[in-house]
Short mmCIF file of C-alpha atoms and ligand atoms in Angstrom, two decimals:
data_model
loop_
_atom_site.label_atom_id
_atom_site.label_comp_id
_atom_site.label_asym_id
_atom_site.label_seq_id
_atom_site.Cartn_x
_atom_site.Cartn_y
_atom_site.Cartn_z
CA MET T 244 0.00 0.00 0.00
CA HIS T 245 1.64 3.26 -1.04
CA GLN T 246 2.48 5.95 1.48
CA GLY T 247 0.98 9.41 1.31
CA ILE T 248 -2.60 8.56 0.46
CA THR T 249 -5.42 9.83 2.65
CA LEU T 250 -7.38 7.74 5.14
CA ASN T 251 -10.33 7.86 2.77
CA GLN T 252 -8.32 6.76 -0.27
CA PHE T 253 -6.71 3.98 1.73
CA PHE T 254 -9.99 2.45 2.85
CA ASN T 255 -11.58 2.96 -0.56
CA GLU T 256 -8.71 0.91 -2.03
CA GLN T 257 -9.23 -1.75 0.65
CA TRP T 258 -12.96 -1.81 -0.13
CA HIS T 259 -12.34 -2.28 -3.87
CA GLN T 260 -10.07 -5.22 -3.03
CA GLN T 261 -12.44 -6.62 -0.40
CA PRO T 262 -16.03 -5.62 -1.20
CA GLU T 263 -17.18 -7.49 1.91
CA ILE T 264 -15.89 -4.62 4.05
CA ASP T 265 -19.01 -2.78 5.25
CA VAL T 266 -19.17 0.75 3.83
CA ASP T 267 -21.05 1.90 6.95
CA LEU T 268 -18.05 0.84 9.04
CA LEU T 269 -15.75 2.80 6.74
CA ALA T 270 -18.05 5.79 7.12
CA LEU T 271 -17.88 5.40 10.91
CA VAL T 272 -14.07 5.46 10.67
CA ASP T 273 -14.39 8.70 8.70
CA ASP T 274 -16.66 10.13 11.43
CA MET T 275 -14.04 9.09 14.00
CA ALA T 276 -11.27 10.82 12.06
CA ARG T 277 -13.35 14.01 12.08
CA ALA T 278 -13.95 13.72 15.83
CA CYS T 279 -10.25 13.19 16.52
CA LYS T 280 -9.33 16.23 14.42
CA ARG T 281 -11.71 18.33 16.48
CA ILE T 282 -10.43 16.92 19.76
CA ALA T 283 -6.83 17.55 18.66
CA HIS T 284 -7.77 21.16 17.92
CA ALA T 285 -9.52 21.58 21.30
CA VAL T 286 -6.61 20.01 23.21
CA SER T 287 -3.99 22.16 21.47
CA ARG T 288 -5.94 25.31 22.35
CA GLY T 289 -6.67 24.25 25.90
CA PRO T 290 -4.30 26.76 27.56
CA LEU T 291 -5.46 29.59 25.26
CA ARG T 292 -9.14 28.99 25.98
CA ASN T 293 -8.81 28.48 29.74
CA ASP T 294 -9.88 24.83 29.16
CA LEU T 295 -7.18 23.34 31.41
CA GLY T 296 -7.84 22.12 34.92
CA ASN T 297 -10.72 20.31 36.57
CA ALA T 298 -14.34 20.60 35.53
CA GLY T 299 -15.50 20.36 39.16
CA SER T 300 -17.18 16.98 38.60
CA GLU T 301 -16.26 13.31 38.99
CA ASN T 302 -16.75 10.41 36.59
CA VAL T 303 -18.30 7.10 37.55
CA GLN T 304 -14.85 5.94 38.65
CA GLY T 305 -14.76 8.75 41.24
CA GLU T 306 -11.97 10.44 39.29
CA GLN T 307 -11.80 14.23 38.86
CA GLN T 308 -12.98 15.12 35.34
CA LYS T 309 -10.85 17.60 33.44
CA LYS T 310 -12.62 20.29 31.39
CA LEU T 311 -11.09 18.75 28.25
CA ASP T 312 -12.42 15.29 29.22
CA LEU T 313 -15.93 16.70 28.93
CA ILE T 314 -15.18 18.73 25.79
CA ALA T 315 -13.75 15.62 24.10
CA ASN T 316 -16.72 13.54 25.21
CA ASP T 317 -19.13 16.11 23.77
CA ILE T 318 -17.25 16.15 20.45
CA MET T 319 -17.51 12.35 20.23
CA LEU T 320 -21.27 12.48 20.85
CA ARG T 321 -21.76 15.26 18.28
CA CYS T 322 -19.74 13.43 15.62
CA HIS T 323 -21.43 10.04 16.04
CA GLN T 324 -24.94 10.18 17.41
CA TRP T 325 -26.74 11.51 14.30
CA THR T 326 -24.88 9.62 11.57
CA GLY T 327 -27.21 6.63 11.42
CA ARG T 328 -24.23 4.33 11.82
CA VAL T 329 -24.33 3.95 15.59
CA ALA T 330 -27.17 2.56 17.73
CA ALA T 331 -25.69 3.60 21.09
CA LEU T 332 -22.53 4.98 22.62
CA ALA T 333 -20.74 4.42 25.93
CA SER T 334 -17.92 6.44 27.43
CA GLU T 335 -15.57 6.47 30.39
CA GLU T 336 -17.07 9.89 31.14
CA MET T 337 -20.72 8.74 31.18
CA GLU T 338 -22.06 6.45 33.90
CA THR T 339 -24.66 4.80 31.67
CA ILE T 340 -24.91 4.05 27.97
CA HIS T 341 -26.13 6.76 25.59
CA PRO T 342 -28.71 5.34 23.15
CA VAL T 343 -29.10 7.32 19.92
CA ALA T 344 -32.33 9.35 20.07
CA ASP T 345 -35.43 7.65 18.66
CA ALA T 346 -35.71 10.42 16.06
CA ALA T 347 -32.40 9.34 14.53
CA LYS T 348 -31.79 6.14 12.63
CA ARG T 349 -30.03 3.63 14.90
CA GLY T 350 -27.19 2.03 12.97
CA LYS T 351 -25.63 -1.42 13.22
CA TYR T 352 -22.74 -0.50 15.54
CA LEU T 353 -22.11 0.18 19.21
CA LEU T 354 -19.32 2.66 19.91
CA VAL T 355 -17.47 2.67 23.24
CA PHE T 356 -14.63 5.05 23.98
CA ASP T 357 -12.35 6.87 26.35
CA PRO T 358 -12.56 10.40 24.92
CA LEU T 359 -9.34 11.59 26.52
CA ASP T 360 -7.06 8.98 28.08
CA GLY T 361 -4.30 10.17 30.38
CA SER T 362 -5.99 13.46 31.10
CA THR T 363 -3.75 14.11 34.12
CA ASN T 364 -1.10 14.79 31.46
CA ILE T 365 -3.12 17.61 29.89
CA ASP T 366 -2.09 20.37 32.29
CA VAL T 367 1.61 19.56 31.82
CA ASN T 368 1.48 19.35 28.02
CA LEU T 369 2.30 15.64 27.73
CA SER T 370 0.80 13.17 25.24
CA ILE T 371 -2.82 12.07 25.66
CA GLY T 372 -5.26 10.35 23.35
CA THR T 373 -8.71 9.10 22.36
CA ILE T 374 -9.34 5.34 22.41
CA PHE T 375 -12.32 3.71 20.66
CA SER T 376 -13.87 0.31 20.03
CA VAL T 377 -16.68 -0.68 17.65
CA LEU T 378 -18.95 -3.63 18.49
CA PRO T 379 -21.90 -5.10 16.58
CA ALA T 380 -25.29 -3.79 17.74
CA PRO T 381 -28.14 -6.28 18.33
CA ALA T 382 -30.57 -6.93 15.47
CA ASP T 383 -33.38 -5.32 17.51
CA ARG T 384 -32.16 -1.77 18.20
CA SER T 385 -35.38 -0.45 19.69
CA GLN T 386 -34.14 -1.03 23.26
CA ILE T 387 -30.33 -0.99 23.53
CA SER T 388 -29.15 -1.92 27.02
CA GLU T 389 -25.81 -2.00 28.84
CA GLN T 390 -25.94 -5.78 28.41
CA ASP T 391 -25.56 -5.32 24.63
CA PHE T 392 -22.14 -3.73 25.22
CA LEU T 393 -20.91 -6.61 27.39
CA GLN T 394 -19.23 -8.49 24.55
CA PRO T 395 -15.75 -10.06 24.66
CA GLY T 396 -13.05 -8.10 22.84
CA ARG T 397 -12.89 -10.72 20.10
CA ASN T 398 -16.23 -9.32 18.87
CA GLN T 399 -14.72 -5.92 18.04
CA LEU T 400 -15.14 -4.99 14.37
CA CYS T 401 -12.84 -1.98 14.57
CA ALA T 402 -10.58 -0.50 17.24
CA GLY T 403 -8.11 2.34 17.38
CA TYR T 404 -6.78 5.43 19.03
CA ALA T 405 -5.66 8.94 18.23
CA ILE T 406 -2.59 10.18 20.08
CA TYR T 407 -2.19 13.93 20.51
CA GLY T 408 1.57 14.42 20.67
CA PRO T 409 4.14 16.25 18.52
CA SER T 410 1.86 15.04 15.72
CA THR T 411 -1.72 13.84 15.82
CA VAL T 412 -1.59 10.18 14.78
CA LEU T 413 -4.54 7.86 14.19
CA VAL T 414 -3.85 4.13 14.55
CA LEU T 415 -6.61 1.67 13.75
CA THR T 416 -7.58 -1.82 12.65
CA LEU T 417 -10.63 -3.28 10.93
CA ARG T 418 -9.26 -6.75 11.81
CA GLN T 419 -7.12 -6.80 8.67
CA GLY T 420 -3.87 -5.35 9.95
CA VAL T 421 -2.89 -2.18 11.81
CA HIS T 422 -2.51 1.07 9.88
CA SER T 423 -1.23 4.48 11.03
CA PHE T 424 -2.09 7.91 9.69
CA VAL T 425 -0.66 11.32 10.59
CA LEU T 426 -2.77 14.49 10.50
CA ASP T 427 -1.65 17.00 7.86
CA GLU T 428 -3.12 20.14 9.41
CA ASP T 429 -2.49 22.14 6.22
CA ILE T 430 -5.15 20.14 4.38
CA GLY T 431 -7.05 18.64 7.34
CA GLU T 432 -6.47 15.07 6.17
CA PHE T 433 -5.03 11.99 7.87
CA ILE T 434 -2.20 10.69 5.64
CA LEU T 435 -1.08 7.05 5.62
CA PHE T 436 2.48 6.56 6.86
CA ASP T 437 2.57 2.96 8.14
CA ALA T 438 0.38 0.21 6.67
CA ASP T 439 0.20 -3.36 8.00
CA HIS T 440 2.40 -2.53 10.99
CA ARG T 441 4.10 -5.42 12.82
CA ILE T 442 5.25 -5.06 16.44
CA PRO T 443 8.86 -6.30 16.98
CA GLU T 444 8.75 -9.69 18.69
CA GLN T 445 11.80 -8.99 20.85
CA CYS T 446 12.22 -6.00 23.13
CA CYS T 447 14.21 -4.65 26.07
CA GLU T 448 11.93 -1.84 27.28
CA PHE T 449 9.22 -2.18 29.93
CA ALA T 450 6.57 0.31 31.05
CA ILE T 451 5.18 0.01 34.57
CA ASN T 452 4.59 2.45 37.45
CA SER T 453 7.34 1.26 39.78
CA ALA T 454 5.94 3.32 42.68
CA ARG T 455 3.19 0.70 42.98
CA GLN T 456 5.61 -2.23 43.20
CA ARG T 457 4.22 -3.28 46.60
CA LEU T 458 0.78 -3.77 44.98
CA TRP T 459 1.90 -6.03 42.13
CA GLU T 460 1.03 -9.71 42.10
CA GLY T 461 3.94 -12.12 42.70
CA PRO T 462 4.73 -13.18 39.12
CA VAL T 463 5.02 -9.52 38.02
CA GLN T 464 7.23 -8.75 41.04
CA ARG T 465 9.57 -11.53 39.97
CA TYR T 466 9.46 -10.67 36.27
CA ILE T 467 10.35 -6.99 36.85
CA ALA T 468 13.08 -7.94 39.36
CA ASP T 469 14.58 -10.22 36.71
CA CYS T 470 14.41 -7.43 34.11
CA ILE T 471 16.20 -5.06 36.50
CA ALA T 472 18.85 -7.76 37.04
CA GLY T 473 19.70 -7.18 33.37
CA SER T 474 22.39 -9.17 31.54
CA GLU T 475 23.58 -10.74 34.82
CA GLY T 476 20.04 -12.00 35.50
CA PRO T 477 17.89 -14.76 33.98
CA GLN T 478 16.73 -12.55 31.08
CA ARG T 479 20.40 -12.22 30.03
CA LYS T 480 19.86 -8.76 28.57
CA ASP T 481 19.72 -5.20 29.88
CA TYR T 482 16.35 -3.41 29.90
CA THR T 483 15.30 0.21 30.06
CA MET T 484 12.10 1.59 31.59
CA ARG T 485 9.67 4.19 30.27
CA TRP T 486 6.41 5.45 31.84
CA VAL T 487 4.40 8.33 30.31
CA GLY T 488 1.38 7.99 32.60
CA ALA T 489 -1.08 7.85 29.70
CA MET T 490 -1.75 4.30 28.58
CA VAL T 491 -2.43 5.40 25.00
CA ALA T 492 1.07 6.96 24.81
CA ASP T 493 2.89 4.06 26.46
CA ALA T 494 0.96 1.56 24.32
CA HIS T 495 1.73 3.59 21.17
CA ARG T 496 5.46 3.46 21.94
CA VAL T 497 5.24 -0.30 22.61
CA LEU T 498 3.23 -0.92 19.43
CA SER T 499 5.59 1.26 17.38
CA ARG T 500 9.03 0.02 18.46
CA GLY T 501 8.33 -3.02 20.64
CA GLY T 502 8.33 -3.34 24.42
CA ILE T 503 5.93 -4.41 27.13
CA PHE T 504 3.33 -2.39 29.05
CA LEU T 505 2.10 -3.64 32.40
CA TYR T 506 -0.68 -2.45 34.67
CA PRO T 507 -0.96 -5.71 36.61
CA ARG T 508 -3.57 -7.21 38.87
CA ASN T 509 -3.61 -5.87 42.42
CA PRO T 510 -4.20 -9.00 44.53
CA TYR T 511 -5.01 -6.81 47.54
CA SER T 512 -8.06 -5.19 45.93
CA ALA T 513 -10.87 -7.58 45.07
CA ASP T 514 -13.15 -4.93 43.52
CA LYS T 515 -10.40 -3.27 41.47
CA PRO T 516 -8.40 -6.18 39.96
CA GLY T 517 -6.62 -3.65 37.72
CA LYS T 518 -6.75 0.08 37.02
CA LEU T 519 -7.50 0.05 33.31
CA ARG T 520 -11.00 -0.39 31.94
CA LEU T 521 -11.76 -3.47 29.88
CA LEU T 522 -14.23 -2.20 27.26
CA TYR T 523 -12.63 1.09 26.18
CA GLU T 524 -8.95 0.82 27.12
CA ALA T 525 -7.78 -2.80 27.31
CA ASN T 526 -9.90 -4.36 24.55
CA PRO T 527 -9.16 -1.87 21.74
CA LEU T 528 -5.42 -1.85 22.52
CA ALA T 529 -5.40 -5.64 22.83
CA LEU T 530 -6.97 -6.04 19.38
CA LEU T 531 -4.46 -3.62 17.83
CA VAL T 532 -1.49 -5.37 19.46
CA GLU T 533 -2.72 -8.85 18.43
CA GLN T 534 -3.41 -7.64 14.87
CA ALA T 535 0.20 -6.38 14.77
CA GLY T 536 1.56 -9.78 15.90
CA GLY T 537 1.91 -9.00 19.62
CA ARG T 538 0.08 -10.40 22.66
CA ALA T 539 -2.25 -8.95 25.31
CA THR T 540 -3.03 -10.83 28.51
CA THR T 541 -4.44 -10.37 32.01
CA GLY T 542 -1.47 -12.48 33.12
CA THR T 543 -3.51 -15.67 33.00
CA GLU T 544 -5.75 -15.33 29.93
CA PRO T 545 -5.92 -13.34 26.67
CA VAL T 546 -7.66 -10.01 27.29
CA LEU T 547 -9.83 -10.47 24.20
CA ASP T 548 -11.34 -13.65 25.66
CA VAL T 549 -12.58 -12.00 28.87
CA GLN T 550 -16.39 -11.91 29.14
CA PRO T 551 -17.29 -8.45 30.53
CA HIS T 552 -19.84 -8.33 33.34
CA LYS T 553 -20.19 -4.54 33.73
CA LEU T 554 -19.67 -1.47 31.56
CA HIS T 555 -16.81 0.15 33.49
CA GLN T 556 -15.17 -3.08 34.56
CA ARG T 557 -11.44 -2.89 35.29
CA ILE T 558 -8.90 -5.50 34.20
CA PRO T 559 -5.19 -6.23 34.65
CA LEU T 560 -3.38 -5.50 31.37
CA ILE T 561 -0.04 -6.73 30.07
CA LEU T 562 0.57 -6.15 26.36
CA GLY T 563 3.36 -5.81 23.83
CA SER T 564 6.02 -7.82 22.02
CA ALA T 565 4.92 -11.44 21.70
CA ASP T 566 8.03 -13.07 23.20
CA GLU T 567 8.12 -10.73 26.22
CA VAL T 568 4.41 -11.07 27.05
CA ALA T 569 4.73 -14.85 26.69
CA ARG T 570 7.58 -14.67 29.21
CA VAL T 571 5.34 -12.92 31.76
CA GLU T 572 2.58 -15.48 31.16
CA ALA T 573 5.13 -18.20 31.92
CA TYR T 574 5.92 -16.51 35.26
CA HIS T 575 2.19 -16.73 36.07
CA ARG T 576 2.05 -20.42 35.13
CA THR T 577 5.16 -21.58 36.96
CA ASP T 578 4.60 -19.67 40.21
CA PRO T 579 1.16 -18.00 40.37
CA GLY T 580 1.44 -17.10 44.04
CA ASP T 581 0.03 -13.67 45.00
CA GLY T 582 2.66 -12.75 47.57
P1 LIG M 160 -0.83 5.65 37.44
C1 LIG M 160 -4.59 7.41 33.10
O1 LIG M 160 -5.26 7.93 34.23
C2 LIG M 160 -4.60 5.90 33.23
O2 LIG M 160 -5.89 5.41 33.31
C3 LIG M 160 -3.83 5.29 32.08
O3 LIG M 160 -3.95 6.00 30.91
C4 LIG M 160 -2.41 5.25 32.60
O4 LIG M 160 -1.62 4.23 32.01
C5 LIG M 160 -2.62 4.97 34.09
O5 LIG M 160 -3.90 5.53 34.42
C6 LIG M 160 -1.56 5.63 34.93
O6 LIG M 160 -1.80 5.17 36.24
O7 LIG M 160 -1.15 4.70 38.56
O8 LIG M 160 0.59 5.51 36.94
O9 LIG M 160 -1.19 7.08 37.70
#
């Protein structure tokens, strides 16, 4: 696939080669690109418009909502709820699902998203992003319920993220490879720069918040200790550590150049087995990583196989280069102890 074509041209070419690709799904991707352009614009003007800081409200997770969290959420609703492609939406920033109004045509997809992941980075001008996942809607769309969203990640038809960094980059999959596009602000188009991306199988870079080491489950404690032991230790190679504090940024680095990202299970907190949310953080990133040849696990099972039981469910997440994630899974098999 040749570099330099627009998102639209790219997917039109894919559709000509594979007519089975649903044109409504391609149109939804186009709607998403528009939403991400608008969010990128709002984020970049945050300091100029006094849009930094807290909104004075909390989300369902009890976390302080940033003004830009709510602005990004509103942009996502505006760009998707009247297109006729979506039957209902769900967001980290909304406690319950958001069915498309009866007056509008309810489309064949459910859209679930984190409108602005890593929003604690906003006020210090570090990378943040939008994460999204597209699921099939039920045949009967007259009464969409939360239950309809509770599908394992393997059901996703499309997943992706936009990262708002030095450039605005859109990375997505329609289950036929992972493709990356960079926003050319001069023409307002996302331009293809990396088609059919493959994540390096080997790596020597891990991402974990080491300040929470006391809360990690045993296998992760031992794995990280062995990484820190470097070439004198059982891994027989030296590692480096990176932690941006926004999963979308850490995952983008891991997907781009290899590595492993860990936000492991906290065995001391039954109701919060992990920090990251299954439906709109772990599942979309897990699909992207698997589509690029990597792995994504809870430590004991593939993330995409987990059957969700509530909308804002949290999950332990370990994803990245196939060989390194397989290594961590082996630590869980050989000595699963919690301590
Ligand atoms: P900690 C952002 O709030 C987030 O949900 C993820 O994007 C990020 O990876 C994680 O939390 C950071 O958590 O414990 O390091 O602050």
